[in-house]
Amino acid sequence: IGKITIAIDGPAGSGKSTVAKRVADALGILYLDTGAMYRAVTLKALRAGLALDDEAALAKLAAATALEFKQTADGSYHLFMDGEDVSAQIRTAPVTKAVSAVSAVAGVREVLVKQQQRIGRQGGVVMDGRDIGTVVLPHADLKIFLTASLRERAYRRWLELQAKGDTVTIDEVEEDLKRRDAFDSGRSVAPLRPAPDSVTLDTTALSIEEVVERILALASSSF
Ligand code: C5P
């Protein structure tokens, strides 16, 4: 089971990263947060003042960006962009607002998908994102599509933001999720959708532990 590949896709706020991290820990395998990679390229593009519709410039920027997940002193993994720890900055509102536009650029996806596939090829990885089961790891041993009602997802994301001291309202969070989901599902390249051979888990009424347990049970029966 140490060589299993698990793809977890789903809309924003469905609990993908929390669940993927726990599943990876339980199996003693790697967790790769592909959304963080799109966020890092977006952060760099914003800093460089690039127009979010300048596809050629965005693709060139992605190709010239070094991304690396490294374990820090407290044991958690942080994302380093060109040597700088950007883990906190990639979660800020301006990045969240711009990331869907940047991730819709085919040239950007080409660069990042290649890196993700290189990591996936070694096996022993849980990857989460929007196109993992459909594009990045079409041969994954297990594909999960995580969903939850929009209100529940907004509530979960709002709790996280509150904990960070953010004063945003739950309705604002809901609007942002709705906009991002529509954009991610409607784009022409690698739209968010369940792979035909994926298992859909609606987590609206499930605890994190319950979701993790179901995925672990599916993992042991699919590898
Ligand atoms: O998962 P997270 O919410 O951090 O992802 C941020 C954004 O990155 C998504 O809204 C989506 O536009 C993009 N993304 C993507 N493909 C992935 C992962 C994330 O397009 N595999």
Short mmCIF file of C-alpha atoms and ligand atoms in Angstrom, two decimals:
data_model
loop_
_atom_site.label_atom_id
_atom_site.label_comp_id
_atom_site.label_asym_id
_atom_site.label_seq_id
_atom_site.Cartn_x
_atom_site.Cartn_y
_atom_site.Cartn_z
CA ILE A 1 0.00 0.00 0.00
CA GLY A 2 3.07 2.25 0.33
CA LYS A 3 3.08 2.63 -3.47
CA ILE A 4 -0.61 3.43 -3.90
CA THR A 5 -1.63 6.56 -5.82
CA ILE A 6 -4.79 8.31 -4.68
CA ALA A 7 -6.45 11.18 -6.54
CA ILE A 8 -8.80 13.47 -4.63
CA ASP A 9 -10.74 16.09 -6.58
CA GLY A 10 -13.64 18.32 -5.75
CA PRO A 11 -14.88 21.89 -5.44
CA ALA A 12 -13.35 24.51 -3.16
CA GLY A 13 -13.93 23.93 0.53
CA SER A 14 -15.00 20.30 0.21
CA GLY A 15 -12.30 19.30 2.70
CA LYS A 16 -9.88 17.85 0.16
CA SER A 17 -6.66 19.09 1.70
CA THR A 18 -7.55 18.20 5.31
CA VAL A 19 -8.69 14.74 4.30
CA ALA A 20 -5.84 14.12 1.83
CA LYS A 21 -3.26 15.07 4.46
CA ARG A 22 -4.74 12.67 7.01
CA VAL A 23 -5.04 9.82 4.54
CA ALA A 24 -1.40 10.33 3.52
CA ASP A 25 -0.30 10.36 7.16
CA ALA A 26 -2.27 7.21 7.96
CA LEU A 27 -0.69 5.38 5.02
CA GLY A 28 2.76 6.87 5.55
CA ILE A 29 2.85 8.30 2.03
CA LEU A 30 3.35 11.71 0.46
CA TYR A 31 0.66 14.38 0.20
CA LEU A 32 0.82 16.79 -2.71
CA ASP A 33 -1.35 19.92 -2.66
CA THR A 34 -1.62 20.90 -6.34
CA GLY A 35 -3.81 23.93 -5.56
CA ALA A 36 -0.87 25.40 -3.66
CA MET A 37 1.22 25.21 -6.83
CA TYR A 38 -1.36 27.19 -8.85
CA ARG A 39 -1.59 29.64 -5.97
CA ALA A 40 2.20 30.15 -5.91
CA VAL A 41 2.35 30.91 -9.64
CA THR A 42 -0.57 33.32 -9.11
CA LEU A 43 1.28 35.07 -6.27
CA LYS A 44 4.32 35.50 -8.48
CA ALA A 45 2.19 36.83 -11.35
CA LEU A 46 0.52 39.39 -9.06
CA ARG A 47 3.87 40.54 -7.71
CA ALA A 48 5.19 40.90 -11.26
CA GLY A 49 2.09 42.91 -12.18
CA LEU A 50 1.20 40.58 -15.06
CA ALA A 51 -2.21 40.93 -16.70
CA LEU A 52 -4.25 37.85 -15.78
CA ASP A 53 -5.26 37.40 -19.43
CA ASP A 54 -1.71 37.49 -20.78
CA GLU A 55 -1.49 33.75 -21.38
CA ALA A 56 1.96 33.74 -22.95
CA ALA A 57 3.50 35.73 -20.10
CA LEU A 58 1.80 33.57 -17.47
CA ALA A 59 2.99 30.34 -19.07
CA LYS A 60 6.54 31.70 -19.31
CA LEU A 61 6.41 32.75 -15.66
CA ALA A 62 5.21 29.29 -14.58
CA ALA A 63 8.05 27.64 -16.50
CA ALA A 64 10.56 29.91 -14.77
CA THR A 65 9.28 29.17 -11.26
CA ALA A 66 10.92 26.65 -8.93
CA LEU A 67 8.39 25.02 -6.61
CA GLU A 68 9.35 22.74 -3.76
CA PHE A 69 7.49 21.32 -0.77
CA LYS A 70 9.82 21.09 2.21
CA GLN A 71 9.27 19.87 5.73
CA THR A 72 9.75 22.61 8.32
CA ALA A 73 10.80 22.36 11.98
CA ASP A 74 7.27 21.59 13.23
CA GLY A 75 6.99 18.65 10.82
CA SER A 76 4.48 20.28 8.47
CA TYR A 77 5.19 20.79 4.77
CA HIS A 78 5.57 24.31 3.44
CA LEU A 79 5.69 25.42 -0.17
CA PHE A 80 8.82 27.25 -1.29
CA MET A 81 8.67 29.35 -4.43
CA ASP A 82 12.11 30.22 -5.81
CA GLY A 83 13.48 29.48 -2.36
CA GLU A 84 10.95 31.63 -0.44
CA ASP A 85 8.42 30.10 1.98
CA VAL A 86 5.10 31.33 0.53
CA SER A 87 2.75 29.04 2.49
CA ALA A 88 0.96 31.89 4.24
CA GLN A 89 0.95 34.35 1.33
CA ILE A 90 -0.69 31.93 -1.11
CA ARG A 91 -3.78 31.78 1.15
CA THR A 92 -4.45 35.53 1.11
CA ALA A 93 -7.57 36.99 -0.53
CA PRO A 94 -5.88 38.58 -3.58
CA VAL A 95 -4.33 35.23 -4.54
CA THR A 96 -7.58 33.33 -3.94
CA LYS A 97 -9.39 35.86 -6.13
CA ALA A 98 -6.92 35.60 -9.03
CA VAL A 99 -6.01 31.91 -8.97
CA SER A 100 -8.87 30.61 -11.12
CA ALA A 101 -7.88 32.91 -14.00
CA VAL A 102 -4.24 31.84 -13.82
CA SER A 103 -5.08 28.15 -13.53
CA ALA A 104 -7.31 28.33 -16.62
CA VAL A 105 -4.25 29.09 -18.79
CA ALA A 106 -3.28 25.96 -20.74
CA GLY A 107 0.44 26.81 -20.75
CA VAL A 108 0.46 27.18 -16.96
CA ARG A 109 -1.29 23.84 -16.51
CA GLU A 110 1.12 22.10 -18.87
CA VAL A 111 4.10 23.13 -16.74
CA LEU A 112 2.54 22.22 -13.38
CA VAL A 113 0.87 18.99 -14.53
CA LYS A 114 4.25 17.74 -15.76
CA GLN A 115 5.79 18.34 -12.32
CA GLN A 116 2.82 16.67 -10.62
CA GLN A 117 3.06 13.64 -12.89
CA ARG A 118 6.77 13.30 -12.21
CA ILE A 119 5.98 13.04 -8.49
CA GLY A 120 3.00 10.76 -9.10
CA ARG A 121 5.01 8.32 -11.16
CA GLN A 122 6.95 7.16 -8.09
CA GLY A 123 3.72 6.06 -6.40
CA GLY A 124 3.04 6.41 -2.70
CA VAL A 125 1.19 9.68 -3.02
CA VAL A 126 -2.15 11.32 -2.30
CA MET A 127 -2.72 14.26 -4.62
CA ASP A 128 -5.60 16.70 -4.36
CA GLY A 129 -6.88 19.24 -6.87
CA ARG A 130 -9.45 19.61 -9.64
CA ASP A 131 -8.09 17.44 -12.47
CA ILE A 132 -6.05 14.78 -10.69
CA GLY A 133 -8.28 11.82 -11.56
CA THR A 134 -9.06 13.10 -15.07
CA VAL A 135 -5.73 14.51 -16.29
CA VAL A 136 -2.79 14.27 -13.88
CA LEU A 137 -3.13 10.68 -12.67
CA PRO A 138 -5.67 8.99 -14.97
CA HIS A 139 -4.35 5.61 -13.79
CA ALA A 140 -4.55 6.34 -10.06
CA ASP A 141 -5.38 3.28 -7.95
CA LEU A 142 -8.17 5.16 -6.23
CA LYS A 143 -10.06 8.28 -7.33
CA ILE A 144 -12.26 10.18 -4.93
CA PHE A 145 -14.56 13.08 -5.78
CA LEU A 146 -15.34 15.00 -2.58
CA THR A 147 -18.37 17.23 -2.46
CA ALA A 148 -20.51 18.98 0.14
CA SER A 149 -23.32 21.50 -0.07
CA LEU A 150 -22.26 25.04 -0.91
CA ARG A 151 -23.42 26.35 2.47
CA GLU A 152 -21.49 23.68 4.36
CA ARG A 153 -18.33 24.34 2.36
CA ALA A 154 -18.68 28.07 2.95
CA TYR A 155 -19.16 27.45 6.66
CA ARG A 156 -16.03 25.28 6.90
CA ARG A 157 -13.91 27.77 4.99
CA TRP A 158 -15.32 30.62 7.12
CA LEU A 159 -14.33 28.79 10.32
CA GLU A 160 -10.76 28.45 9.01
CA LEU A 161 -10.59 32.13 8.07
CA GLN A 162 -12.04 33.15 11.45
CA ALA A 163 -9.33 31.17 13.19
CA LYS A 164 -6.79 33.21 11.24
CA GLY A 165 -8.41 36.43 12.43
CA ASP A 166 -10.11 37.23 9.12
CA THR A 167 -13.38 39.20 9.55
CA VAL A 168 -14.98 38.11 6.28
CA THR A 169 -18.69 37.12 6.46
CA ILE A 170 -20.00 33.66 5.64
CA ASP A 171 -22.01 35.08 2.72
CA GLU A 172 -18.86 36.59 1.24
CA VAL A 173 -17.07 33.26 1.54
CA GLU A 174 -20.03 31.55 -0.13
CA GLU A 175 -19.97 34.03 -3.04
CA ASP A 176 -16.24 33.45 -3.52
CA LEU A 177 -16.63 29.66 -3.53
CA LYS A 178 -19.52 29.87 -5.98
CA ARG A 179 -17.57 32.08 -8.36
CA ARG A 180 -14.47 29.89 -8.21
CA ASP A 181 -16.44 26.64 -8.72
CA ALA A 182 -18.26 28.09 -11.73
CA PHE A 183 -14.97 29.22 -13.23
CA ASP A 184 -13.16 25.95 -12.49
CA SER A 185 -16.03 23.81 -13.85
CA GLY A 186 -16.65 25.96 -16.89
CA ARG A 187 -13.12 26.36 -18.23
CA SER A 188 -12.13 24.56 -21.42
CA VAL A 189 -8.86 23.05 -20.17
CA ALA A 190 -9.09 20.37 -17.49
CA PRO A 191 -12.44 21.49 -16.02
CA LEU A 192 -13.42 20.33 -12.56
CA ARG A 193 -15.43 17.14 -12.96
CA PRO A 194 -15.49 13.66 -11.48
CA ALA A 195 -13.50 11.02 -13.38
CA PRO A 196 -15.86 8.31 -14.68
CA ASP A 197 -14.18 5.74 -12.43
CA SER A 198 -14.18 7.90 -9.29
CA VAL A 199 -16.08 7.35 -6.07
CA THR A 200 -18.12 10.40 -5.05
CA LEU A 201 -18.29 11.13 -1.33
CA ASP A 202 -20.74 13.78 -0.18
CA THR A 203 -19.23 15.00 3.08
CA THR A 204 -22.00 17.44 4.06
CA ALA A 205 -23.08 15.32 7.02
CA LEU A 206 -19.82 13.46 7.63
CA SER A 207 -17.03 14.26 10.07
CA ILE A 208 -13.42 14.44 8.87
CA GLU A 209 -12.73 11.13 10.65
CA GLU A 210 -15.62 9.42 8.86
CA VAL A 211 -14.44 10.63 5.46
CA VAL A 212 -10.86 9.55 6.19
CA GLU A 213 -12.02 6.12 7.32
CA ARG A 214 -14.09 5.57 4.19
CA ILE A 215 -11.18 6.51 1.96
CA LEU A 216 -8.79 4.25 3.89
CA ALA A 217 -11.24 1.35 3.51
CA LEU A 218 -11.51 2.03 -0.23
CA ALA A 219 -7.72 2.30 -0.45
CA SER A 220 -7.11 -1.08 1.11
CA SER A 221 -9.63 -2.73 -1.19
CA SER A 222 -8.28 -1.06 -4.34
CA PHE A 223 -4.57 -1.78 -4.02
O1 C5P B 1 -7.36 23.70 -3.89
P1 C5P B 1 -7.31 25.20 -3.86
O2 C5P B 1 -8.61 25.84 -3.51
O3 C5P B 1 -6.16 25.74 -3.10
O4 C5P B 1 -7.03 25.58 -5.40
C1 C5P B 1 -6.96 26.91 -5.82
C2 C5P B 1 -7.35 27.03 -7.29
O5 C5P B 1 -6.36 26.40 -8.10
C3 C5P B 1 -8.66 26.37 -7.70
O6 C5P B 1 -9.77 27.23 -7.51
C4 C5P B 1 -8.43 26.07 -9.16
O7 C5P B 1 -8.70 27.21 -9.96
C5 C5P B 1 -6.94 25.82 -9.24
N1 C5P B 1 -6.59 24.41 -9.30
C6 C5P B 1 -6.64 23.78 -10.52
N2 C5P B 1 -6.23 22.48 -10.64
C7 C5P B 1 -5.77 21.79 -9.57
C8 C5P B 1 -5.73 22.42 -8.30
C9 C5P B 1 -6.16 23.73 -8.19
O8 C5P B 1 -7.05 24.38 -11.50
N3 C5P B 1 -5.34 20.55 -9.75
#
